[in-house]
PDB file of C-alpha atoms in Angstrom:
ATOM      1  CA  UNK A   1     -19.035 -44.345   3.334  1.00  0.00           C
ATOM      2  CA  UNK A   2     -20.299 -46.827   5.704  1.00  0.00           C
ATOM      3  CA  UNK A   3     -24.180 -46.671   6.424  1.00  0.00           C
ATOM      4  CA  UNK A   4     -25.404 -48.187   9.635  1.00  0.00           C
ATOM      5  CA  UNK A   5     -28.753 -49.868   9.876  1.00  0.00           C
ATOM      6  CA  UNK A   6     -30.424 -48.445  12.461  1.00  0.00           C
ATOM      7  CA  UNK A   7     -34.523 -48.416  13.981  1.00  0.00           C
ATOM      8  CA  UNK A   8     -34.400 -52.318  13.303  1.00  0.00           C
ATOM      9  CA  UNK A   9     -36.261 -54.689  15.688  1.00  0.00           C
ATOM     10  CA  UNK A  10     -34.007 -56.756  17.948  1.00  0.00           C
ATOM     11  CA  UNK A  11     -33.909 -59.745  16.393  1.00  0.00           C
ATOM     12  CA  UNK A  12     -31.361 -62.465  16.494  1.00  0.00           C
ATOM     13  CA  UNK A  13     -30.735 -62.478  12.615  1.00  0.00           C
ATOM     14  CA  UNK A  14     -30.279 -59.644  10.034  1.00  0.00           C
ATOM     15  CA  UNK A  15     -29.015 -59.975   6.573  1.00  0.00           C
ATOM     16  CA  UNK A  16     -28.512 -57.070   3.928  1.00  0.00           C
ATOM     17  CA  UNK A  17     -27.450 -57.507   0.378  1.00  0.00           C
ATOM     18  CA  UNK A  18     -26.527 -54.803  -2.089  1.00  0.00           C
ATOM     19  CA  UNK A  19     -26.976 -55.030  -5.607  1.00  0.00           C
ATOM     20  CA  UNK A  20     -26.192 -52.948  -8.577  1.00  0.00           C
ATOM     21  CA  UNK A  21     -28.181 -52.033 -11.109  1.00  0.00           C
ATOM     22  CA  UNK A  22     -27.729 -54.733 -13.400  1.00  0.00           C
ATOM     23  CA  UNK A  23     -28.811 -57.176 -10.225  1.00  0.00           C
ATOM     24  CA  UNK A  24     -25.495 -58.505  -9.505  1.00  0.00           C
ATOM     25  CA  UNK A  25     -24.591 -58.759  -5.744  1.00  0.00           C
ATOM     26  CA  UNK A  26     -22.073 -55.843  -4.766  1.00  0.00           C
ATOM     27  CA  UNK A  27     -21.835 -57.458  -1.287  1.00  0.00           C
ATOM     28  CA  UNK A  28     -23.774 -58.792   1.513  1.00  0.00           C
ATOM     29  CA  UNK A  29     -23.682 -58.773   5.358  1.00  0.00           C
ATOM     30  CA  UNK A  30     -25.173 -60.989   7.783  1.00  0.00           C
ATOM     31  CA  UNK A  31     -25.130 -59.982  11.616  1.00  0.00           C
ATOM     32  CA  UNK A  32     -26.111 -61.838  14.418  1.00  0.00           C
ATOM     33  CA  UNK A  33     -26.923 -59.637  17.583  1.00  0.00           C
ATOM     34  CA  UNK A  34     -24.907 -56.788  16.477  1.00  0.00           C
ATOM     35  CA  UNK A  35     -25.635 -53.589  14.395  1.00  0.00           C
ATOM     36  CA  UNK A  36     -25.268 -54.048  10.700  1.00  0.00           C
ATOM     37  CA  UNK A  37     -22.768 -51.726   9.059  1.00  0.00           C
ATOM     38  CA  UNK A  38     -22.470 -51.444   4.878  1.00  0.00           C
ATOM     39  CA  UNK A  39     -19.048 -50.286   3.830  1.00  0.00           C
ATOM     40  CA  UNK A  40     -19.405 -48.584   0.817  1.00  0.00           C
ATOM     41  CA  UNK A  41     -15.975 -47.066   0.826  1.00  0.00           C
ATOM     42  CA  UNK A  42     -14.422 -49.261  -2.094  1.00  0.00           C
ATOM     43  CA  UNK A  43     -17.435 -49.229  -4.254  1.00  0.00           C
ATOM     44  CA  UNK A  44     -17.836 -47.030  -7.188  1.00  0.00           C
ATOM     45  CA  UNK A  45     -20.620 -44.445  -7.457  1.00  0.00           C
ATOM     46  CA  UNK A  46     -23.726 -45.501  -8.808  1.00  0.00           C
ATOM     47  CA  UNK A  47     -27.068 -46.745  -7.846  1.00  0.00           C
ATOM     48  CA  UNK A  48     -27.471 -49.591  -5.429  1.00  0.00           C
ATOM     49  CA  UNK A  49     -30.585 -51.414  -3.945  1.00  0.00           C
ATOM     50  CA  UNK A  50     -30.397 -52.630  -0.470  1.00  0.00           C
ATOM     51  CA  UNK A  51     -32.536 -55.860   0.336  1.00  0.00           C
ATOM     52  CA  UNK A  52     -32.613 -55.903   4.094  1.00  0.00           C
ATOM     53  CA  UNK A  53     -33.729 -59.240   5.717  1.00  0.00           C
ATOM     54  CA  UNK A  54     -35.302 -58.993   9.410  1.00  0.00           C
ATOM     55  CA  UNK A  55     -36.607 -62.409  10.545  1.00  0.00           C
ATOM     56  CA  UNK A  56     -39.290 -63.188   7.946  1.00  0.00           C
ATOM     57  CA  UNK A  57     -39.725 -59.427   6.690  1.00  0.00           C
ATOM     58  CA  UNK A  58     -37.990 -58.077   3.607  1.00  0.00           C
ATOM     59  CA  UNK A  59     -37.405 -54.126   3.044  1.00  0.00           C
ATOM     60  CA  UNK A  60     -35.762 -52.882  -0.294  1.00  0.00           C
ATOM     61  CA  UNK A  61     -34.518 -49.424  -0.532  1.00  0.00           C
ATOM     62  CA  UNK A  62     -32.636 -47.750  -2.925  1.00  0.00           C
ATOM     63  CA  UNK A  63     -29.264 -46.048  -2.567  1.00  0.00           C
ATOM     64  CA  UNK A  64     -27.627 -43.681  -4.652  1.00  0.00           C
ATOM     65  CA  UNK A  65     -23.922 -43.392  -4.093  1.00  0.00           C
ATOM     66  CA  UNK A  66     -22.243 -39.927  -5.509  1.00  0.00           C
ATOM     67  CA  UNK A  67     -18.487 -39.075  -4.822  1.00  0.00           C
TER      68      UNK A  67
END
């Protein structure tokens, strides 16, 4: 499963971090000038929290991955 982050303003830096329910970092991604793609292919089913940092603004979203 690959998640593409769209609808983000065009800024030079985008960072995304996926945390599991225990707060451990499952993985993180930093994009400079291209669309962030988050690859959940090797991750187990479960609940993840995506923290997306664009410029100086942060957005947190819940993602349920079920296979």
